[in-house]
PDB file of C-alpha atoms in Angstrom:
ATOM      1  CA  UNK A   1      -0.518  34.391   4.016  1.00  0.00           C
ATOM      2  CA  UNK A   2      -3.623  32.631   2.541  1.00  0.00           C
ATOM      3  CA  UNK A   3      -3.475  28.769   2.050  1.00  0.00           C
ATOM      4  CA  UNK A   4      -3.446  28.009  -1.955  1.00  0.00           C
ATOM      5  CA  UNK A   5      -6.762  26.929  -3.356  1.00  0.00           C
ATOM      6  CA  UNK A   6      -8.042  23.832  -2.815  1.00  0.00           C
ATOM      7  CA  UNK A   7      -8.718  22.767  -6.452  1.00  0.00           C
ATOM      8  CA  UNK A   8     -12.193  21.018  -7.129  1.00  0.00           C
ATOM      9  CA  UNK A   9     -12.658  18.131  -9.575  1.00  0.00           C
ATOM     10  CA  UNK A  10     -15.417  20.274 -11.582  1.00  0.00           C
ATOM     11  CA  UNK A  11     -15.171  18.537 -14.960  1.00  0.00           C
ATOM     12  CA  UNK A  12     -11.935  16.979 -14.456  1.00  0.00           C
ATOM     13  CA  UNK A  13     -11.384  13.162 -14.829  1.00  0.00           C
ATOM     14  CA  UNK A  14      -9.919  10.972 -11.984  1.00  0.00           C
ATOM     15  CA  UNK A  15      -6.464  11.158 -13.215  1.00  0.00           C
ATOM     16  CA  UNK A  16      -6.644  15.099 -14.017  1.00  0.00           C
ATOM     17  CA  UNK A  17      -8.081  15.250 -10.649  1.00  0.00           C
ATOM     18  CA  UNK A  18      -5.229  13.257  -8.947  1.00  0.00           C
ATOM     19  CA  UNK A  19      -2.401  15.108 -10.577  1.00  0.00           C
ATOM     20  CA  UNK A  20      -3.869  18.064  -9.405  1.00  0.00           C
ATOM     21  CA  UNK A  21      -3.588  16.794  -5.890  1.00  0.00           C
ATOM     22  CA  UNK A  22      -0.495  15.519  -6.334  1.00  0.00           C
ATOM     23  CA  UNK A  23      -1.389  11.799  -4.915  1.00  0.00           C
ATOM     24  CA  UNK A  24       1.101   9.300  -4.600  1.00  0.00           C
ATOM     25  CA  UNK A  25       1.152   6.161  -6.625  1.00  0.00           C
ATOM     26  CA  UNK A  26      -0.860   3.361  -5.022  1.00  0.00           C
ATOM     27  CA  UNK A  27       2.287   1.591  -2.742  1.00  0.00           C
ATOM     28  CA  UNK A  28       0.858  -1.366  -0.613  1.00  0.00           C
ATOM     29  CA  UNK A  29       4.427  -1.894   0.721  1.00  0.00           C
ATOM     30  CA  UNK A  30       3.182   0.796   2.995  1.00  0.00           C
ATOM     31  CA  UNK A  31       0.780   0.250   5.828  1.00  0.00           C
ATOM     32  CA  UNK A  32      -2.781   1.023   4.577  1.00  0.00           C
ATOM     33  CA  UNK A  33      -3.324   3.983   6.723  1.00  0.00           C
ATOM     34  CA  UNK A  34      -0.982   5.593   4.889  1.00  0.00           C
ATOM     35  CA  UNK A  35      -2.801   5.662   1.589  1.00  0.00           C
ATOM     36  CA  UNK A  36      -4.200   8.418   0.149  1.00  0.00           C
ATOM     37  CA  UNK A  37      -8.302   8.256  -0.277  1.00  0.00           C
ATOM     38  CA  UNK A  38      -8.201   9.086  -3.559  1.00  0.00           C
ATOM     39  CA  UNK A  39      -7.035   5.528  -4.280  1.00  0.00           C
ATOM     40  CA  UNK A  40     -10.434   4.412  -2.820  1.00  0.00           C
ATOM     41  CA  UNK A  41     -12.876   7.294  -4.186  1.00  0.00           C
ATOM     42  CA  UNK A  42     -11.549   7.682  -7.762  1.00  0.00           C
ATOM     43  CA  UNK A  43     -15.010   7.174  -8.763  1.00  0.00           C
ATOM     44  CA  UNK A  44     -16.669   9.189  -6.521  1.00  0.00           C
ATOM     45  CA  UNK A  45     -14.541  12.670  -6.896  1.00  0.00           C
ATOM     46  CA  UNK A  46     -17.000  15.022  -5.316  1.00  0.00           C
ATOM     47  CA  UNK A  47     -16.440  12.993  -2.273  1.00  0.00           C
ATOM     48  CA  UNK A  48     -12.737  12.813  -2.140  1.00  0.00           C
ATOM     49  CA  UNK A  49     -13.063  16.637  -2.346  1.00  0.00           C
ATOM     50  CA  UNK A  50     -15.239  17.188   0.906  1.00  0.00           C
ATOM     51  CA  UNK A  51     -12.354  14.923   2.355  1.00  0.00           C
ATOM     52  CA  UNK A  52      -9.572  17.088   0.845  1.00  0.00           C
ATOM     53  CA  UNK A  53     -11.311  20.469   2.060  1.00  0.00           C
ATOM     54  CA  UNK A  54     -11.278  19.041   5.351  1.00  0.00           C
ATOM     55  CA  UNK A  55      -7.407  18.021   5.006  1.00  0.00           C
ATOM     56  CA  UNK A  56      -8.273  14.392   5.891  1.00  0.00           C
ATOM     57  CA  UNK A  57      -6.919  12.553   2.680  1.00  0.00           C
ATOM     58  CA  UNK A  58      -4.840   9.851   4.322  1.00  0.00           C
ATOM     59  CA  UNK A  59      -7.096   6.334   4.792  1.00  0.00           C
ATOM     60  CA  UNK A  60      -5.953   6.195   8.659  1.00  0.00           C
ATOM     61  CA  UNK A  61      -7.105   9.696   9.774  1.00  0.00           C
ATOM     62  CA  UNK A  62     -10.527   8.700   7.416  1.00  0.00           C
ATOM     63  CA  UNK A  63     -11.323   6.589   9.162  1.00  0.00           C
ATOM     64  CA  UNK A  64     -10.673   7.720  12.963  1.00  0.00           C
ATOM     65  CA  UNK A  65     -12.910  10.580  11.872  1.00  0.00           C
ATOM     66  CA  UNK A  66     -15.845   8.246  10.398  1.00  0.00           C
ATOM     67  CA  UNK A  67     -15.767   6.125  13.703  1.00  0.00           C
ATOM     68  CA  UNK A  68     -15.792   8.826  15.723  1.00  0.00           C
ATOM     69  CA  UNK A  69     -18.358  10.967  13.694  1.00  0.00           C
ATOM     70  CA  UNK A  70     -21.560   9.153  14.600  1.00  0.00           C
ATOM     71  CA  UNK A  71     -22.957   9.841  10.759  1.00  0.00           C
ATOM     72  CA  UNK A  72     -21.583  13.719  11.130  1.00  0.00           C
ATOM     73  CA  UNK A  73     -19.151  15.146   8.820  1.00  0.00           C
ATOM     74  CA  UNK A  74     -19.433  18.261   7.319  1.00  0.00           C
ATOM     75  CA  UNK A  75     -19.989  18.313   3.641  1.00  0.00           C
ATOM     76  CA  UNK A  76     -20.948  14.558   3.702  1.00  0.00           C
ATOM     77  CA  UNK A  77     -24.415  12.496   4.554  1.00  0.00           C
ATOM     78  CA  UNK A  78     -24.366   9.428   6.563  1.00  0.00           C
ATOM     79  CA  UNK A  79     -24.759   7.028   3.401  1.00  0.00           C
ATOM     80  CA  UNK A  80     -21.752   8.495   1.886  1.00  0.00           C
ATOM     81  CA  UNK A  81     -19.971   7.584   5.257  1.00  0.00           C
ATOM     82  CA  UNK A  82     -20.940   4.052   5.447  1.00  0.00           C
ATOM     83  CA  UNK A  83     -19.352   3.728   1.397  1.00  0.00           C
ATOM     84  CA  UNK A  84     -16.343   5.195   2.930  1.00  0.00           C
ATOM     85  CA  UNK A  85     -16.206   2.883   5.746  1.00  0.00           C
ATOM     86  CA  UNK A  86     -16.751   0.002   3.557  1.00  0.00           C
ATOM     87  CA  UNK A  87     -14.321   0.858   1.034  1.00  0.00           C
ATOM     88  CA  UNK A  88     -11.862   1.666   4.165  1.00  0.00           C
ATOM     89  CA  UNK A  89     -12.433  -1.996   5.719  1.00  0.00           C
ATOM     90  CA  UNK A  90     -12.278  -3.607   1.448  1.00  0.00           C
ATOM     91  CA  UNK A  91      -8.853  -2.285   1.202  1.00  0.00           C
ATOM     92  CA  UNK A  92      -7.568  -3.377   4.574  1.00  0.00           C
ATOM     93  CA  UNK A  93      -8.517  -6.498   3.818  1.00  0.00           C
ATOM     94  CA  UNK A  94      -7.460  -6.346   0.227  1.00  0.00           C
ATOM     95  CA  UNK A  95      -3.878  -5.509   1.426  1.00  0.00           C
ATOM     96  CA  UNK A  96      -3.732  -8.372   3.801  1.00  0.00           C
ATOM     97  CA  UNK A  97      -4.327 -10.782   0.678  1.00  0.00           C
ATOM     98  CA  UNK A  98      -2.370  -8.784  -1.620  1.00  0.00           C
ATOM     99  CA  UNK A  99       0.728  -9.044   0.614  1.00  0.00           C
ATOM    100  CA  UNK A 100       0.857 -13.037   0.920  1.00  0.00           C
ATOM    101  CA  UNK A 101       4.011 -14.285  -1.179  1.00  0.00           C
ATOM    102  CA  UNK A 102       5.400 -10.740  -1.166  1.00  0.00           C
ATOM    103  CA  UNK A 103       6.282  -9.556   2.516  1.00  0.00           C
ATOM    104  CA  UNK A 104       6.228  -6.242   3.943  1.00  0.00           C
ATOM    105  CA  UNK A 105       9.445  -3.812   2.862  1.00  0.00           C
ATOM    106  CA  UNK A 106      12.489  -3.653   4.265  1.00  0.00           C
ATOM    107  CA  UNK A 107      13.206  -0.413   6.160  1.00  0.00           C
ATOM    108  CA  UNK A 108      15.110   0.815   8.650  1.00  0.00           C
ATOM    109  CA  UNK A 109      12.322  -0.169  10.905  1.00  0.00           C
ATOM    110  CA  UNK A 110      12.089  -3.340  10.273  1.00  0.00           C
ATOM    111  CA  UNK A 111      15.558  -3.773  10.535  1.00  0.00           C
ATOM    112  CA  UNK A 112      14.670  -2.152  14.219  1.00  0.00           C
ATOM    113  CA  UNK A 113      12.366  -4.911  14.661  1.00  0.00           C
ATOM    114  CA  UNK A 114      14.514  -7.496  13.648  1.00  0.00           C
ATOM    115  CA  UNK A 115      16.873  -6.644  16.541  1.00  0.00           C
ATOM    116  CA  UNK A 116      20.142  -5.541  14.014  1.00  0.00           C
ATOM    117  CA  UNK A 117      22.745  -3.889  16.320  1.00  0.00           C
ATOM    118  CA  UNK A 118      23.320  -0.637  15.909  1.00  0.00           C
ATOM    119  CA  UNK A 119      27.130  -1.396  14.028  1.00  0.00           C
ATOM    120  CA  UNK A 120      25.488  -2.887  10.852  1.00  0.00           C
ATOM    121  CA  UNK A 121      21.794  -1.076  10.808  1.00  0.00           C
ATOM    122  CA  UNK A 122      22.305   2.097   8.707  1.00  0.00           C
ATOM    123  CA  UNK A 123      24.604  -0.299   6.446  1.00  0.00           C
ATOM    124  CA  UNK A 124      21.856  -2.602   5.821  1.00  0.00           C
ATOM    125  CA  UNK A 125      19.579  -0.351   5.535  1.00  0.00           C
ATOM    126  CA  UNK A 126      21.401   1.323   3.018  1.00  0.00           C
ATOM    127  CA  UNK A 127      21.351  -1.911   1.331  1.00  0.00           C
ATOM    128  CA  UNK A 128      17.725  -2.683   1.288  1.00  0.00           C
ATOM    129  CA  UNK A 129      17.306   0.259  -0.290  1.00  0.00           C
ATOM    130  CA  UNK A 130      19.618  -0.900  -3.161  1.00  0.00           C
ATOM    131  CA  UNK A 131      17.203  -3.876  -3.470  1.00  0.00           C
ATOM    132  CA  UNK A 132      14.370  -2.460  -3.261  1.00  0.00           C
ATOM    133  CA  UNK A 133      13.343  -3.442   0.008  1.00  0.00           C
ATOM    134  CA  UNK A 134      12.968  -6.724  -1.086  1.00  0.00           C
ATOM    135  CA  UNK A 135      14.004  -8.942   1.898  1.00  0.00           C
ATOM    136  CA  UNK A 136      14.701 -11.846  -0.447  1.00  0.00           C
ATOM    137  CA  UNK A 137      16.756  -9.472  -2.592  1.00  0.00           C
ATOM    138  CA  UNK A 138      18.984  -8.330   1.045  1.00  0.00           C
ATOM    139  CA  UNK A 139      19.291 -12.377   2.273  1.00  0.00           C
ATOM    140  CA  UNK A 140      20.777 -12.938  -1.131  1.00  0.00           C
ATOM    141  CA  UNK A 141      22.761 -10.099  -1.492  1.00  0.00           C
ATOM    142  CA  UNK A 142      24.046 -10.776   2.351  1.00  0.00           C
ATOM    143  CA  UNK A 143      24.905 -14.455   0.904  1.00  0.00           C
ATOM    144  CA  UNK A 144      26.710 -12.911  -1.779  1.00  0.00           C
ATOM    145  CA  UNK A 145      29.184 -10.490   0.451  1.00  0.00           C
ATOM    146  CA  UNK A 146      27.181  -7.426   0.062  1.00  0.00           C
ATOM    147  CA  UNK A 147      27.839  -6.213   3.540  1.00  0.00           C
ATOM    148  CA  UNK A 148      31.428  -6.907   5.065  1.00  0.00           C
ATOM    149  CA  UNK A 149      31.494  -8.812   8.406  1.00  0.00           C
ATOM    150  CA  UNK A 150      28.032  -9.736   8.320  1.00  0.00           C
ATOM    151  CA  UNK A 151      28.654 -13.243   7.768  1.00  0.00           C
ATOM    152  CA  UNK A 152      26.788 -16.409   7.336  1.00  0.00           C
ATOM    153  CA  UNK A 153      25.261 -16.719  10.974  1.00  0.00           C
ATOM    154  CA  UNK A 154      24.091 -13.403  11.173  1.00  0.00           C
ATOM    155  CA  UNK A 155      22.327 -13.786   7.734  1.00  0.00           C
ATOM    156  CA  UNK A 156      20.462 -16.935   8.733  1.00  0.00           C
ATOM    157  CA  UNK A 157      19.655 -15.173  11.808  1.00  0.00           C
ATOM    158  CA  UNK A 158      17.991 -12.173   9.777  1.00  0.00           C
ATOM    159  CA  UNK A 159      16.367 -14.399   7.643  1.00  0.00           C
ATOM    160  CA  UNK A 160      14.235 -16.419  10.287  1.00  0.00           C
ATOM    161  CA  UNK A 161      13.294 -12.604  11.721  1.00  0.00           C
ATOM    162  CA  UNK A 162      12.475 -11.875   8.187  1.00  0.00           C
ATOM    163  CA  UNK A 163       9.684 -14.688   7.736  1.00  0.00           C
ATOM    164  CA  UNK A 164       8.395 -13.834  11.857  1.00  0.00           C
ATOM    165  CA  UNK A 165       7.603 -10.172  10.549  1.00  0.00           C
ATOM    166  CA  UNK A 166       6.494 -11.179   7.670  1.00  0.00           C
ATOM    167  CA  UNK A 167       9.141  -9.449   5.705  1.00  0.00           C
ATOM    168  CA  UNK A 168       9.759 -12.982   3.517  1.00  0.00           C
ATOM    169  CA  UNK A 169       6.697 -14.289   2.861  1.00  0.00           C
ATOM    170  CA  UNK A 170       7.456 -18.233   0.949  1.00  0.00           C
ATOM    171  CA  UNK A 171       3.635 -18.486   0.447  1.00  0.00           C
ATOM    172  CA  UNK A 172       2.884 -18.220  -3.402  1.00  0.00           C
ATOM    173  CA  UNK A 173       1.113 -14.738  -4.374  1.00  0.00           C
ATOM    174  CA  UNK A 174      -2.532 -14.871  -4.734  1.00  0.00           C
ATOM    175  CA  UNK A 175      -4.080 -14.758  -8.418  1.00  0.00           C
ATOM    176  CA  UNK A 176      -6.382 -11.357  -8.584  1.00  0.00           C
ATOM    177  CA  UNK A 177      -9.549 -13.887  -8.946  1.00  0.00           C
ATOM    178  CA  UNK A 178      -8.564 -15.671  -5.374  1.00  0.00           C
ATOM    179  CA  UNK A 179      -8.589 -12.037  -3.884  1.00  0.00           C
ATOM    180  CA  UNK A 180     -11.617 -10.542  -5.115  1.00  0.00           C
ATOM    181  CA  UNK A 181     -13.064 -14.085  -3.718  1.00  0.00           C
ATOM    182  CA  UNK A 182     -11.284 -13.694  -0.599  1.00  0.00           C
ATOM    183  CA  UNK A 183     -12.756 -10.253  -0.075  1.00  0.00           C
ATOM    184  CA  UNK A 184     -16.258 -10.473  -1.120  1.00  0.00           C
ATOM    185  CA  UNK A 185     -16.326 -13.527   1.382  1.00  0.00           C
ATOM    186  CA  UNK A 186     -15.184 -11.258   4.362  1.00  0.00           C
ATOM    187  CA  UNK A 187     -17.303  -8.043   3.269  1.00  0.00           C
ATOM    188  CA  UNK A 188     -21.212  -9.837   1.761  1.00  0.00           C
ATOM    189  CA  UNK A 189     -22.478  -6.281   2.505  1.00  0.00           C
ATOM    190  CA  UNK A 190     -20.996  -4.629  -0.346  1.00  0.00           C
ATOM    191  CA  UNK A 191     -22.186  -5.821  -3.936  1.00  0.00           C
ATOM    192  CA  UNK A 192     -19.987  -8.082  -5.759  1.00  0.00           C
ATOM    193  CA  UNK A 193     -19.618  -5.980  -8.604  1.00  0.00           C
ATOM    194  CA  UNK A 194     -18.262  -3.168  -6.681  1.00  0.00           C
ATOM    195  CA  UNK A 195     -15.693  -5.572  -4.740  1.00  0.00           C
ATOM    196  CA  UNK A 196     -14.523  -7.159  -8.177  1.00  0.00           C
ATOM    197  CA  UNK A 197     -14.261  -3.707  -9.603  1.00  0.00           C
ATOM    198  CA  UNK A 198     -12.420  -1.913  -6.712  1.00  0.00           C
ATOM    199  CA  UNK A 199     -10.292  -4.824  -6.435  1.00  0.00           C
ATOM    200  CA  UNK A 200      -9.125  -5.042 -10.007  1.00  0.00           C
ATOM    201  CA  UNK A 201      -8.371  -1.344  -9.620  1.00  0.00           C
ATOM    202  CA  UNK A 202      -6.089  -1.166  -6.622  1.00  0.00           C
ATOM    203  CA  UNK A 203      -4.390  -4.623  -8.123  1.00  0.00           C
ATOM    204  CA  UNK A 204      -3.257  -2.648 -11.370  1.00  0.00           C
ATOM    205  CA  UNK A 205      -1.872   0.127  -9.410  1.00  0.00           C
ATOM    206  CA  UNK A 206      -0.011  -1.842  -6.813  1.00  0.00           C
ATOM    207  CA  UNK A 207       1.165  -4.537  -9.013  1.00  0.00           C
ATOM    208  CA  UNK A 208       2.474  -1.476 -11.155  1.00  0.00           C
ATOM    209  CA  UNK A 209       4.658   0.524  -8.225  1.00  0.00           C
ATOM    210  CA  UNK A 210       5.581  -3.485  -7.221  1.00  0.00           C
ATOM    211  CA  UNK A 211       6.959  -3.976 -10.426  1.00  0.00           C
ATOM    212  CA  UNK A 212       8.624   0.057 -10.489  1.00  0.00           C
ATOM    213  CA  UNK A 213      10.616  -0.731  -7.513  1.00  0.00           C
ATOM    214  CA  UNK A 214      11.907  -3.739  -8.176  1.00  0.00           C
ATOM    215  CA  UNK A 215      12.711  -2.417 -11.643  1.00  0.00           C
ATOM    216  CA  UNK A 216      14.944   0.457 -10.022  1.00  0.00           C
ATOM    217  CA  UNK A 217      12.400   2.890 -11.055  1.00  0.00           C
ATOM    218  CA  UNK A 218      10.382   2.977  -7.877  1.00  0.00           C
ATOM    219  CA  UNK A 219       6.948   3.845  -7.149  1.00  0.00           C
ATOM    220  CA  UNK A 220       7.316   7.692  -6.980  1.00  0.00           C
ATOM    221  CA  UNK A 221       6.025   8.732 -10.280  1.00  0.00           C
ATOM    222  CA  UNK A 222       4.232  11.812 -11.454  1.00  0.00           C
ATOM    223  CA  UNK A 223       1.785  10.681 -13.136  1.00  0.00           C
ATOM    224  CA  UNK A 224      -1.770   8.260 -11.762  1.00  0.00           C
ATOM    225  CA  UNK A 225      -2.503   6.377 -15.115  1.00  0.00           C
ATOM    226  CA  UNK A 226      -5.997   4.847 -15.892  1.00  0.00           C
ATOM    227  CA  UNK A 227      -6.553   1.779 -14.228  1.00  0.00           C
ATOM    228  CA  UNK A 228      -6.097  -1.149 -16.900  1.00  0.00           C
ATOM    229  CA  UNK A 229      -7.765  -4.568 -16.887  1.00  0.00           C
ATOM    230  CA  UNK A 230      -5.800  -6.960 -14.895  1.00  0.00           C
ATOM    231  CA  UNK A 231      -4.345 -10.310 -16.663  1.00  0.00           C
ATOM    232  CA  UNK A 232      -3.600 -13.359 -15.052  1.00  0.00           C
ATOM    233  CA  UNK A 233      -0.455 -14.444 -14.031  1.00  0.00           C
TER     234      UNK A 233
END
């Protein structure tokens, strides 16, 4: 049978055009190469869709292809590349500097990581999941009784793995102004208007599925709302 049509943004806004693909909300608990490139192209739509035609929508197959392209992609001229490539190397480090004071999520690889035996791993990873896969969430819940058995040395234990994966992070989150600063200084070539406005976008979104999760909502909604000015904290 014939694939479904790939729909085009015609006159479609960004968020028409993402619920149409069906994009998952921006989730920086996730590695970057994970995200979808609508994320970084909601202003420029006609190039998401050459991406989406090509079924290369996730940011780490993006950019395999634009390194190994040599300024050839179909549908797309070599300027258009570079903006992706920028954009590509803004996020990464955008999620670096987004992540300090909030640790990477709890999962049942990280639990792998962290060395858990194999008698309390699905339990605890069962129980991230009830916290969100918040690690400070799990230590406390651990302190509390939350898992049977797994007592007060095995907790400590988890906890220093915890802060060497970066899982608990005890640094204070960065204000949205010290990140915008933080990129521009590590990426001069793009404008600073474009950083600050990129930046302010993916902070909205992430702060918003950060907040959804830890609320017991979670970050899988339907809908890809406008991106609203962010305040400071």
């Amino acid at each position: 049978p014939a694939e479904p049509a790939l729909p085009a943004p015609l006159a479609m806004s960004a968020e028409e055009y993402g619920l149409a693909l069906c994009v998952p909300p921006l989730d920086l608990e996730h590695g970057p190469g994970e995200l979808h490139m609508f994320h970084l192209l909601r202003d420029q739509l006609g190039v998401l869709h050459a991406l989406v035609v090509l079924r290369a929508t996730q940011l780490g197959r993006v950019e395999r292809w634009v390194r190994k392209a040599g300024g050839a992609i179909s549908g797309l001229s070599p300027s258009q590349l570079k903006d992706i490539e920028q954009r590509i190397a803004l996020m990464r480090v955008f999620h670096g500097l987004w992540l300090v004071g909030r640790g990477h999520r709890v999962d049942l690889t990280a639990l792998v990581e962290a060395q858990v035996t194999d008698n309390f791993r699905e339990k605890l990873a069962d129980l991230a999941k009830r916290e969100a896969g918040d690690a400070r969430r799990l230590i406390q819940a651990l302190r509390q009784g939350g898992l049977s058995g797994f007592g007060k040395g095995k907790t400590d234990a988890l906890e220093l793995c915890f802060e060497e994966l970066r899982c608990l992070d005890r640094r204070p989150m960065l204000e949205l102004d010290e990140i915008i600063l933080g990129c521009a200084r590590e990426l001069p070539s793009l404008g600073a208007d474009q950083v600050g406005e990129l930046c302010s976008q993916w902070w909205s979104a992430a702060d918003r599925s950060w907040a959804n999760r830890r609320s017991g909502t979670g970050p899988e909604i339907t809908t890809i709302p406008a991106p609203k000015p962010a305040t400071q904290r």
